XYZ file of C-alpha atoms in Angstrom:
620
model
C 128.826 99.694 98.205
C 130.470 97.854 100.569
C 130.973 98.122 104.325
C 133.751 96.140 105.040
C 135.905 98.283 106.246
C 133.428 99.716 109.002
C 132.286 96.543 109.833
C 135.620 95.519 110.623
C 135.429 98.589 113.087
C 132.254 97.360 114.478
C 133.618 93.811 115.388
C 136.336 95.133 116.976
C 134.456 98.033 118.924
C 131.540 95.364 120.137
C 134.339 92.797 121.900
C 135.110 91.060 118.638
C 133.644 88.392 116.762
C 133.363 85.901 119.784
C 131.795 88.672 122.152
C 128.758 88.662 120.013
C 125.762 86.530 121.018
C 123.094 87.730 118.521
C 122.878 90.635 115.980
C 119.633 91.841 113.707
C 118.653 95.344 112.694
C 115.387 97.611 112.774
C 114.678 100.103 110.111
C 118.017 102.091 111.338
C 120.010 100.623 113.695
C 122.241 97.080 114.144
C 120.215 95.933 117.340
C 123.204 93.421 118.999
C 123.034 91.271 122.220
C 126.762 90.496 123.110
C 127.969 88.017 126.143
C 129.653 90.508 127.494
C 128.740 94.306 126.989
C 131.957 95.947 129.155
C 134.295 94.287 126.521
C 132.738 96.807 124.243
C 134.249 99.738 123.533
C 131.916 102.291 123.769
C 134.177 105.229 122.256
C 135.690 103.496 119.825
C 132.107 102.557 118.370
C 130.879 106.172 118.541
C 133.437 107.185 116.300
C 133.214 104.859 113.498
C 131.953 106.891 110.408
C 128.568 105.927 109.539
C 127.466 105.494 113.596
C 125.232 108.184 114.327
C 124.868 106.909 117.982
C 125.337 104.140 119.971
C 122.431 103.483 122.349
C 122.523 101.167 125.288
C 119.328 100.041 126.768
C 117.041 96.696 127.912
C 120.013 94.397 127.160
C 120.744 95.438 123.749
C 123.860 96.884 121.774
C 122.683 99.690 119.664
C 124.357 101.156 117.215
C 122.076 103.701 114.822
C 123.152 104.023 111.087
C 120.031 105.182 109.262
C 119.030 104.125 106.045
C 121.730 102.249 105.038
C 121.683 99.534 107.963
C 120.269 96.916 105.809
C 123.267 96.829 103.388
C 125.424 97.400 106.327
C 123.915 94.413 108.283
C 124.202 92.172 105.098
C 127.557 92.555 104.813
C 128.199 92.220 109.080
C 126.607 88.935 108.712
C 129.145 87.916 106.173
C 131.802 88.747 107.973
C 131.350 86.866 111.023
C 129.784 83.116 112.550
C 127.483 83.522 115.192
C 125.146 80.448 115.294
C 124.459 80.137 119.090
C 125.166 77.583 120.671
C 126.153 76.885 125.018
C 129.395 77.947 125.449
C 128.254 81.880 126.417
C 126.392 80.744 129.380
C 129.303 80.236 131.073
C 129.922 83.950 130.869
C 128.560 85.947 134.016
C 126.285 88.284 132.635
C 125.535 91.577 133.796
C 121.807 91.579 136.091
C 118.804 93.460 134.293
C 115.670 94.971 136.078
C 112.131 93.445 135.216
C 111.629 96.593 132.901
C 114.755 95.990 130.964
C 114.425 92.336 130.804
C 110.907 92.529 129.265
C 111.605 95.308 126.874
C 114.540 93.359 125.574
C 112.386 90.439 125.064
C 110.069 92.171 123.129
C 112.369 94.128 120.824
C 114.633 91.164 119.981
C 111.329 88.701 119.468
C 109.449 90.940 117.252
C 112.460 93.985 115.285
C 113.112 90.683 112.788
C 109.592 89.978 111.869
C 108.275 94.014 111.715
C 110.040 94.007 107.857
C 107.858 91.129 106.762
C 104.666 91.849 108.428
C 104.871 95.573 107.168
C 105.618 93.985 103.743
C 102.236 91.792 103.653
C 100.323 95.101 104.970
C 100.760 96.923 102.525
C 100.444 93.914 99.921
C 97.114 93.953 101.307
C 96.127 97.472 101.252
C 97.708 97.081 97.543
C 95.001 94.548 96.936
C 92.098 96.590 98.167
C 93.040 99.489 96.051
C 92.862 97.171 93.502
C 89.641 96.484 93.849
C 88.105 99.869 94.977
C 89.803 101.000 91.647
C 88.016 98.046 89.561
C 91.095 96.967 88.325
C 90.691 93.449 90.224
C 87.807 91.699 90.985
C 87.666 89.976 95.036
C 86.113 86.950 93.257
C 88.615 86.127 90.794
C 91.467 83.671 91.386
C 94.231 86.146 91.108
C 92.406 87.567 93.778
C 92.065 85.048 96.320
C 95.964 83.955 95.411
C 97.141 86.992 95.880
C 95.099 87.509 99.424
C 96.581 84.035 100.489
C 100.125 85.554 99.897
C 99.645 88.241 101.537
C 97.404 86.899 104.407
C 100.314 84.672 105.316
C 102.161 87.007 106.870
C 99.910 87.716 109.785
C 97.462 84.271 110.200
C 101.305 82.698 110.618
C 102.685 85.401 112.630
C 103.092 83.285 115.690
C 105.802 80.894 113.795
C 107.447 84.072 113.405
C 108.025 85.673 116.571
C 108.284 82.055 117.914
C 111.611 81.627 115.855
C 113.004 85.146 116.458
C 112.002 84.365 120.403
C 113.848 80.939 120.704
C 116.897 82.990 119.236
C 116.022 85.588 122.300
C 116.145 82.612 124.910
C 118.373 80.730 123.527
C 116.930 77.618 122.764
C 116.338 75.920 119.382
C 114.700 78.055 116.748
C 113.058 75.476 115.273
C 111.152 74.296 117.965
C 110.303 78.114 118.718
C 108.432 77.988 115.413
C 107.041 74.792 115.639
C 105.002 76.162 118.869
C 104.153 79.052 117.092
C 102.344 76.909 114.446
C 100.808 74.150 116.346
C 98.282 76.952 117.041
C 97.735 77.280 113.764
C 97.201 73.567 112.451
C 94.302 73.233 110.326
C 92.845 70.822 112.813
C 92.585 73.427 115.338
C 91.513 76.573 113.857
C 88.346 74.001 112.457
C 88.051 73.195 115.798
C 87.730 76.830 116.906
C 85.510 77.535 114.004
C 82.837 74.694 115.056
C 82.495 75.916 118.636
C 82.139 72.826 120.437
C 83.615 71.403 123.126
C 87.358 70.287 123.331
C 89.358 68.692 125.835
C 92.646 67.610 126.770
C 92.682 64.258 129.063
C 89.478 65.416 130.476
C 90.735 68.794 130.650
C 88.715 71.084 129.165
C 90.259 73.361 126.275
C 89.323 76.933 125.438
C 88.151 77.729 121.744
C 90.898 80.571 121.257
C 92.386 81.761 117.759
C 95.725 82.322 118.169
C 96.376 83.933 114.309
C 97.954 87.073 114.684
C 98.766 87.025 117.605
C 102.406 87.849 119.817
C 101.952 86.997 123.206
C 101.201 83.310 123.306
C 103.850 82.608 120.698
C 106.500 84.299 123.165
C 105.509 82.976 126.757
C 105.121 79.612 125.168
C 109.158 79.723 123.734
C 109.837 81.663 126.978
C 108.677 78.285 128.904
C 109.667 75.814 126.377
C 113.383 77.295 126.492
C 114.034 75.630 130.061
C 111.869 72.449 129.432
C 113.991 71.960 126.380
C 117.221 72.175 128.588
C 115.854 69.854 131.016
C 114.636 67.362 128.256
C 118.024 68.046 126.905
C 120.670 67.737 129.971
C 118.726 64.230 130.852
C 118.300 62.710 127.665
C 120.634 59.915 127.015
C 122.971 60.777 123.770
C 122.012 57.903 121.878
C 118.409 59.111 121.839
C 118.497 62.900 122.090
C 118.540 63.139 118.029
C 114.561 62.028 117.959
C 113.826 61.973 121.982
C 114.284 65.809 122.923
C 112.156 67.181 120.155
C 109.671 64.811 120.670
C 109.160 64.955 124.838
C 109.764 69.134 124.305
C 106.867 68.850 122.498
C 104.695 66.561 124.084
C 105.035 68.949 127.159
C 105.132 71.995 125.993
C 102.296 71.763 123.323
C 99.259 70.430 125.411
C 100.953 73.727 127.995
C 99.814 75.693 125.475
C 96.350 74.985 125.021
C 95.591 74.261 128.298
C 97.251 76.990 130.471
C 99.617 79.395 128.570
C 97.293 80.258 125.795
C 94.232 81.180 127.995
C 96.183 83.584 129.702
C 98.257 85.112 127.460
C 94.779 85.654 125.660
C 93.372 87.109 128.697
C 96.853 89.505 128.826
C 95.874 90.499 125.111
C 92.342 91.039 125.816
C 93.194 93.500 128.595
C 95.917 95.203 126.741
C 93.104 95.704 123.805
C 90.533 97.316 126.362
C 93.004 99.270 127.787
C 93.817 100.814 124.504
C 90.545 100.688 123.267
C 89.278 102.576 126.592
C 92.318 105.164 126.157
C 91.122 105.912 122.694
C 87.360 106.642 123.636
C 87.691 108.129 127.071
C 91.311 109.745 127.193
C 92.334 110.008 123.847
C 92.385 113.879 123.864
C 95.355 114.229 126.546
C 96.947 110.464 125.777
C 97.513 110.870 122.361
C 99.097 114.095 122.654
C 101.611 113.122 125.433
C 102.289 109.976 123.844
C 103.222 111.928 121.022
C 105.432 114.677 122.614
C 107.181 111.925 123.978
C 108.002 109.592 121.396
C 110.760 110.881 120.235
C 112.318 110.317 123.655
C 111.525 106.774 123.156
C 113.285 106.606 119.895
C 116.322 107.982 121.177
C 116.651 105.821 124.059
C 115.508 102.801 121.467
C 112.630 100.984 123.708
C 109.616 102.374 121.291
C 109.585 99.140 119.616
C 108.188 98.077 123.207
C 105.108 99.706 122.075
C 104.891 97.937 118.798
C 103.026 94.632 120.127
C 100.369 97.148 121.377
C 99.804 97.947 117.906
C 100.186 94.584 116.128
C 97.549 92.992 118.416
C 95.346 95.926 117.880
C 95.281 95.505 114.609
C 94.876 91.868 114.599
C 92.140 91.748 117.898
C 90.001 95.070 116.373
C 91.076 95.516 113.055
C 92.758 98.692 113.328
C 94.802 100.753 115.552
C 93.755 104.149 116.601
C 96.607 105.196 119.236
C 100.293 103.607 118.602
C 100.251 104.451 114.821
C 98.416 107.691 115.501
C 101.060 108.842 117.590
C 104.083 107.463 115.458
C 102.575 109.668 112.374
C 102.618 112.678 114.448
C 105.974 112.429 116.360
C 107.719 111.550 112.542
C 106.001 114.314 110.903
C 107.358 116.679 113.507
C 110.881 115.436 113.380
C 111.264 115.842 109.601
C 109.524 119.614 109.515
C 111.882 120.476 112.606
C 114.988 119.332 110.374
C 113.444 121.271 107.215
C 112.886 124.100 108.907
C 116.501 124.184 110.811
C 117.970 122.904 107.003
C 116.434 126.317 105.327
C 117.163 128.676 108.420
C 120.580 127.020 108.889
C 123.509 129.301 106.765
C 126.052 126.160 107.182
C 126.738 124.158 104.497
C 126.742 120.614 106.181
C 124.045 121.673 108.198
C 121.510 122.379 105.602
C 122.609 119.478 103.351
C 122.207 116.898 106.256
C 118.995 118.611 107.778
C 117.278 118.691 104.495
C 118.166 115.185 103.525
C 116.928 114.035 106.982
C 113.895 115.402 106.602
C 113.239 114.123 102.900
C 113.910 111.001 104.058
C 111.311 110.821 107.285
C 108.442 112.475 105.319
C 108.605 109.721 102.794
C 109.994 106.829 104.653
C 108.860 107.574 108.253
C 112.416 107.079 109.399
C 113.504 109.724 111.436
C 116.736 108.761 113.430
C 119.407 110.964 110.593
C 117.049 113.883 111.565
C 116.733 113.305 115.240
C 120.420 111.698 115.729
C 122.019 114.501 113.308
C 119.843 117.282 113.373
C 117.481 117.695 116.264
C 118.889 116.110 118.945
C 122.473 117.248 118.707
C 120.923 121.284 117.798
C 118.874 120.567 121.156
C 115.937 123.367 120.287
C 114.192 121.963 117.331
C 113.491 119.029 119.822
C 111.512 121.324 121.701
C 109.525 122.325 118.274
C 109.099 119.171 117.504
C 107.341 118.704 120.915
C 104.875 120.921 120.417
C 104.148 120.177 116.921
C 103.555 116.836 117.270
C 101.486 117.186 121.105
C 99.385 119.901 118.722
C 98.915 117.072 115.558
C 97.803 114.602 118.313
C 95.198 116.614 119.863
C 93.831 117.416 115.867
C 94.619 113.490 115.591
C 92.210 112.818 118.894
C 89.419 114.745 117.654
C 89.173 112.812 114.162
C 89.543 109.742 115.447
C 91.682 108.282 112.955
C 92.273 104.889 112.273
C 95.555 102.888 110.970
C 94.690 99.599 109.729
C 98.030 97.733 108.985
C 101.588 98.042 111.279
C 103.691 99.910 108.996
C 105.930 102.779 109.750
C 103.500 105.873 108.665
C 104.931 108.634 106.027
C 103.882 109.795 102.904
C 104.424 106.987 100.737
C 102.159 104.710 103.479
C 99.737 106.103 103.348
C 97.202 103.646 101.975
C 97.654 102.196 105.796
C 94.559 104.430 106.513
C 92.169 102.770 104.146
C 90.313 99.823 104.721
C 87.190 98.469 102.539
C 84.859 100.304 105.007
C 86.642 103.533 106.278
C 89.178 105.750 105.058
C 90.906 108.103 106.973
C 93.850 109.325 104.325
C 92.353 112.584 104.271
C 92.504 113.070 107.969
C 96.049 111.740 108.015
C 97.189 114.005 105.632
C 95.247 117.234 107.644
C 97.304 115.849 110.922
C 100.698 115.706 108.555
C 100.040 119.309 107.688
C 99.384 120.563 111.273
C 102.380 118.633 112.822
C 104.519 119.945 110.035
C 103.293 124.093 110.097
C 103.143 123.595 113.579
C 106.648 122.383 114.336
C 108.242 124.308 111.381
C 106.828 127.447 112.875
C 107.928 126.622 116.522
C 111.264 125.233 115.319
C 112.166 128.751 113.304
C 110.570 131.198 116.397
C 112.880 129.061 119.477
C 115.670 129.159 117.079
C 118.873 127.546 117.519
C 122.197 128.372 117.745
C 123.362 128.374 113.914
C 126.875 127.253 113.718
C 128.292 129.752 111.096
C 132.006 130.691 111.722
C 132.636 132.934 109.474
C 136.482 132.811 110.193
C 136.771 128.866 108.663
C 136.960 127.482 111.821
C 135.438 124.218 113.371
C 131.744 125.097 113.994
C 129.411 124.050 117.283
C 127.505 122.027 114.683
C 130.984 120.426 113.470
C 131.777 119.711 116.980
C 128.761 118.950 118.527
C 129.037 115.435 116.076
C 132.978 115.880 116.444
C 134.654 113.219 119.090
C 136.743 115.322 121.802
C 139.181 113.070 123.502
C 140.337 114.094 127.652
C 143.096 112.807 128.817
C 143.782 111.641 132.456
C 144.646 114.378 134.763
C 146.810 111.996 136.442
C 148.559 109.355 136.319
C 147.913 105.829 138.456
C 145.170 103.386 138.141
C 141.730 104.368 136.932
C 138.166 103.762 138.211
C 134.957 104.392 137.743
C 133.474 107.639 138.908
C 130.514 105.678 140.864
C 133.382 103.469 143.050
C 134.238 107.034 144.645
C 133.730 107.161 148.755
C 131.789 110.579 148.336
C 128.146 110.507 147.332
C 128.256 113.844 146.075
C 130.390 112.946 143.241
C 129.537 109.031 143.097
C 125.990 109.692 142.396
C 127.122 111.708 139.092
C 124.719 114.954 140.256
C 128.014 117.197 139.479
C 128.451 115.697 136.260
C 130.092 112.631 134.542
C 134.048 111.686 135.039
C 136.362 109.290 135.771
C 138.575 108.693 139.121
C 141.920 108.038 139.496
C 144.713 106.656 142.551
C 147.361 108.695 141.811
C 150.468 107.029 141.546
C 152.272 110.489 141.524
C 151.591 114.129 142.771
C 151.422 115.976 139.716
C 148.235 117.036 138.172
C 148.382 117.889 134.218
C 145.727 119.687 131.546
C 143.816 117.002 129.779
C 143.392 119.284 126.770
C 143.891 122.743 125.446
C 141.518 125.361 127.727
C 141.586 128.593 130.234
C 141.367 128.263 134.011
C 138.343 129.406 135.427
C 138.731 128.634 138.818
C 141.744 128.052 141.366
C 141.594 127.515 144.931
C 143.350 129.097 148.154
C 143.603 125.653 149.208
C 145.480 124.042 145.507
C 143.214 121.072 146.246
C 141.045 121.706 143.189
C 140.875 123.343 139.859
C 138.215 124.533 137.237
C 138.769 124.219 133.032
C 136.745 125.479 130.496
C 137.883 123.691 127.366
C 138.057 124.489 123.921
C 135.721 121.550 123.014
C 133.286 123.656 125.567
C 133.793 121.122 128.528
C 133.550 122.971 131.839
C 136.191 120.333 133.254
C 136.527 119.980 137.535
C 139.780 118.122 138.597
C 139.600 117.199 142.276
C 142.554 115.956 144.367
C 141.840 113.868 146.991
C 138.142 113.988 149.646
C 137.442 116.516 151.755
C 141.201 117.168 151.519
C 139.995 121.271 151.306
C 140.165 120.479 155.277
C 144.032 120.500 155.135
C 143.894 124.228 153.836
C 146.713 124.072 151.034
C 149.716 121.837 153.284
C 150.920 119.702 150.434
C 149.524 121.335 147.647
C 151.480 123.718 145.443
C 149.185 125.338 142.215
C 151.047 125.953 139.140
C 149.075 128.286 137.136
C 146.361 131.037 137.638
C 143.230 131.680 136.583
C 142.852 133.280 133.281
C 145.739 130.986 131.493
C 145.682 129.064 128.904
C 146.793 125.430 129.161
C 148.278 122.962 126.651
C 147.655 119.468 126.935
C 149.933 117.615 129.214
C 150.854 121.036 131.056
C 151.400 120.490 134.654
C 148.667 122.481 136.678
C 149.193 121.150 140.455
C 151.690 119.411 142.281
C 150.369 117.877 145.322
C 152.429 115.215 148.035
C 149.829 111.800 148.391
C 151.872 110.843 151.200
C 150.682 114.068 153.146
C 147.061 113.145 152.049
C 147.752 109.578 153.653
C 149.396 110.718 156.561
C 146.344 113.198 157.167
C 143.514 110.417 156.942
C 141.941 111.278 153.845
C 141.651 109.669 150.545
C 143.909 110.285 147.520
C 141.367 109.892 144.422
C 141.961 112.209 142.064
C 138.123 112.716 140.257
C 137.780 114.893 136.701
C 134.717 115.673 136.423
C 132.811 117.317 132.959
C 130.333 120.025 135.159
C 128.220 120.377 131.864
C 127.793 117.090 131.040
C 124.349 118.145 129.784
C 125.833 119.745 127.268
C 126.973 116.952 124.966
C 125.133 114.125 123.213
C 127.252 111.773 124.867
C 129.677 111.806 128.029
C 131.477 108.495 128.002
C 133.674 107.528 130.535
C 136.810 105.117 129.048
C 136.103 103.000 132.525
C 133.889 99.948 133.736
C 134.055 98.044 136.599
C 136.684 95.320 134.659
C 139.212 97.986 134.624
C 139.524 99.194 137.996
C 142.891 97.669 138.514
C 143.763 99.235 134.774
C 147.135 101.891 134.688
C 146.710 105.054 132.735
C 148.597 107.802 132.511
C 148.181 111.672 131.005
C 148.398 109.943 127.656
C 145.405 107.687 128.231
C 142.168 108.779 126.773
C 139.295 108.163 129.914
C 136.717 110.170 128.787
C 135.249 111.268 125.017
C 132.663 113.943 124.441
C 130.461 113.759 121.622
């Protein structure tokens, strides 16, 4: 199948082709990093078919597609020429907290490599089943060949993070990787093996093995980035061909062994006893929460922060009891709360989708169709899924289970709780069954609201993942809602919205709706939409001081309004003339309501002129 056509949407909807710095994709969703995120068109994405969601979070672009990203992705990457090179830097980029800036790091250094190191996991648990079953013997040839293979994919894993990472910092990829394996040269791990002394100039080196592990390989392309640009910008052209590779890594490489690996080892370490200690001594209330929680995570994209926690577990102790513990239990929850909405649900496209969504997390582990098109959307079954899963990590706790390869856990993974020594498939199958009775039972007692019209017309469900357009109350030149000289409505606490400086008096009905609420004064009025927005249009600040001189209302409450009807007529000149500001706000009072509330605005288009044609706000 091919994806042109919505791919062609994408481009456009992202800032276009030269907007985009960096693109790659997770299990479900095209992760981007673009130069400038307020060219992007956040609407416009939302309602290209095949988007579930577009998710905006620690620097990254999201856009979540589900199962089909891969093909999707494939075909993006045809489409469009994005080898990086300087000329972005020049673009101001927007400032990111600590938090952000980290989690972005992490994501975009490790989503391209989780394919391939889940690959040569389960190669491996492949091979021991081979042998438990007697159908391959661990001293034969085959054996050891086949072990190599798949062994490659984690004693090498720091060349592959270091690549992704240089692409992260923007710095040559080749290099990235290059630091990544000088870690791994024979000549070292021997060196580590025979326990005697090294040093470094007279410096004394510490015996670490870096295999398998994340966090060296990214603080070392983290440094190496700017010592690369400062090789770079003061290497004469004649010799930068040979020269800037070669001083990059004559001070980067000895960095590593002397400073950046010890302490990115001691980082590890403590991350590993911090886990460890959680899983002995708290396990029984972490686990749970962790659980009940995840979901949030996925939804807001920054779980794959919690992935290196896992990797390094299982490359430090040989298994990971918490990270994969709690992944099993959130996914099993989301795909019995979509089964059990998809058999209580009487609607058609409800029951197709929420059974399809679930089929595919129990076997696959991916749960974003369920949570982005089912649970989420339905609200309730998120709240079953809570407790299922906070229930399946408290049975979880108590066994103690073990996962002993990073892989997404679901049915058809589940060899990734066998190792030669322990197996804990049983116990992982016991937790699947309590997270899904659990969550199914919860799920079908809260209910939901069922969105069966029995009179043909456009359900909740229908419009819940419909797109509802508003347009501006007003016209005159639009800003965002924050830019507003009132706290009470800059801070958002009423809801989300737009502002506007009238360039007229006239306020019209941005769609079809009853009033609910009219003033004495005309300087406000209250909406309830037929797309279920409870809509607030506001003339002016504190102007309910000048007690209805210059205001004139146009309709009562209880009518219905067409879009474009004129509600208000109001003179700005009055407002001037009276001290008080003329910013017409529209503001959507249950912005809880909706998936998404996205205001048409940023602070680039503050200057922008719209009128009561212009779309400024879409509901999803």
């Amino acid at each position: 199948m091919s994806y042109e056509n919505m791919n062609k949407q994408i481009i456009s909807a992202v800032g276009g082709e030269d907007n985009i710095q960096s693109v790659v994709h997770c299990a479900t969703r095209l992760r981007f990093v673009l130069k400038d995120e307020s060219k992007a068109d956040d609407a416009a994405a939302a309602r290209i078919p095949g988007v579930l969601q577009v998710v905006k979070k620690a620097g990254q672009y999201q856009l979540v597609i589900g199962s089909t990203v891969e093909d999707v992705y494939n075909d993006l990457v045809k489409m469009i020429n994005i080898e990086n090179d300087d000329s972005y830097k020049s673009t101001p980029k927007e400032k990111k907290n600590i938090f952000d800036t980290v989690i972005s790091v992490i994501t975009g250094s490790i989503a391209p490599a989780i394919p391939l190191l889940a690959g040569a996991g389960m190669g491996k648990v492949l091979l021991l089943i081979l042998t438990i079953s007697g159908l391959l013997s661990d001293k034969s040839q085959t054996y050891q060949i086949l072990n190599l293979i798949f062994d490659t994919g984690y004693f090498f894993m720091p060349a592959f993070i270091g690549f992704s990472a240089a692409k992260v910092f923007n710095t040559d990829q080749y290099l990235g990787a290059f630091m990544g394996l000088v870690t791994e040269h024979p000549i070292w791990t021997a060196m580590v093996a025979a326990k005697k002394p090294v040093d470094f100039l007279g410096m004394p080196v510490q015996l670490i093995k870096y295999s398998s592990t994340l966090i060296t390989a990214i603080i070392s392309v983290w440094i190496m980035s700017y010592i690369y640009k400062y090789v770079k910008k003061y290497t004469p052209n004649m010799v930068k061909i040979f020269m800037v590779p070669m001083l990059t890594m004559l001070i980067t490489a000895p960095l590593i062994f002397l400073v950046i690996g010890p302490i990115s080892n001691m980082i590890s370490e403590g991350i590993g006893f911090i886990s460890m200690w959680l899983f002995h001594n708290a396990g029984i209330v972490a686990i749970p929460i962790l659980a009940a929680a995840y979901p949030w995570f996925v939804s807001i994209g920054i779980h794959k922060a919690l992935s290196p926690i896992s990797i390094q577990l299982v490359a430090t102790q040989g298994f990971d009891p918490i990270i994969r513990v709690v992944a099993l239990c959130s996914n099993m929850s989301q795909a019995a709360a979509s089964l059990a909405v998809g058999l209580k649900s009487k609607n058609k496209k409800l029951k197709s989708l929420a059974l399809s969504s679930s089929a595919t997390a129990y076997l696959g582990g991916i749960t974003e169709p369920a949570l982005f098109g089912v649970n989420l959307p339905l609200k309730k079954p998120m709240y079953g899924a809570m407790i299922g899963g906070a229930i399946a990590g408290i049975v979880a706790s108590f066994m103690k289970i073990k996962a002993f390869i990073y892989v997404t856990p679901a049915f058809l993974s589940l060899p990734m709780w066998v190792s030669k020594t322990e197996n804990f498939v049983i116990q992982a199958i016991i937790v699947i069954i309590v997270a899904s009775v659990v969550t199914f039972i919860a799920t079908w007692m809260i209910g939901f609201d069922d969105p069966v019209d029995e009179n043909n017309q456009k359900t909740k469900f229908d419009q819940v993942h419909e797109k509802h357009d508003l347009k501006s109350p007003v016209n005159g030149k639009i800003e965002p809602l924050s830019e507003v000289k009132d706290e009470t409505f800059a801070s958002g606490v009423m809801g989300k919205g737009i502002a506007v400086m009238p360039s007229e008096g006239k306020i019209y009905a941005p769609d079809d709706g009853v009033v609910t609420a009219t003033f004495d004064t005309g300087h406000a009025i209250g909406l309830h939409l037929d797309n279920d927005a409870d809509v607030l249009i506001h003339i002016g600040i504190d102007t309910v001081q000048m007690n209805g001189d210059g205001f004139k209302q146009l309709v009562k409450k209880g009518d219905h309004v067409k879009p474009g009807q004129e509600l208000v007529d109001f003179d700005i000149d009055k407002i001037k003339k009276a001290g008080y500001d003329s910013t017409v706000m529209m503001i959507v009072l249950n912005s809880k309501d909706f998936l998404e509330v996205l205001p048409v605005v940023t602070k680039k288009d503050e200057e922008k002129d719209v009128t009561t044609n212009s779309n400024v706000i879409v509901l999803a």
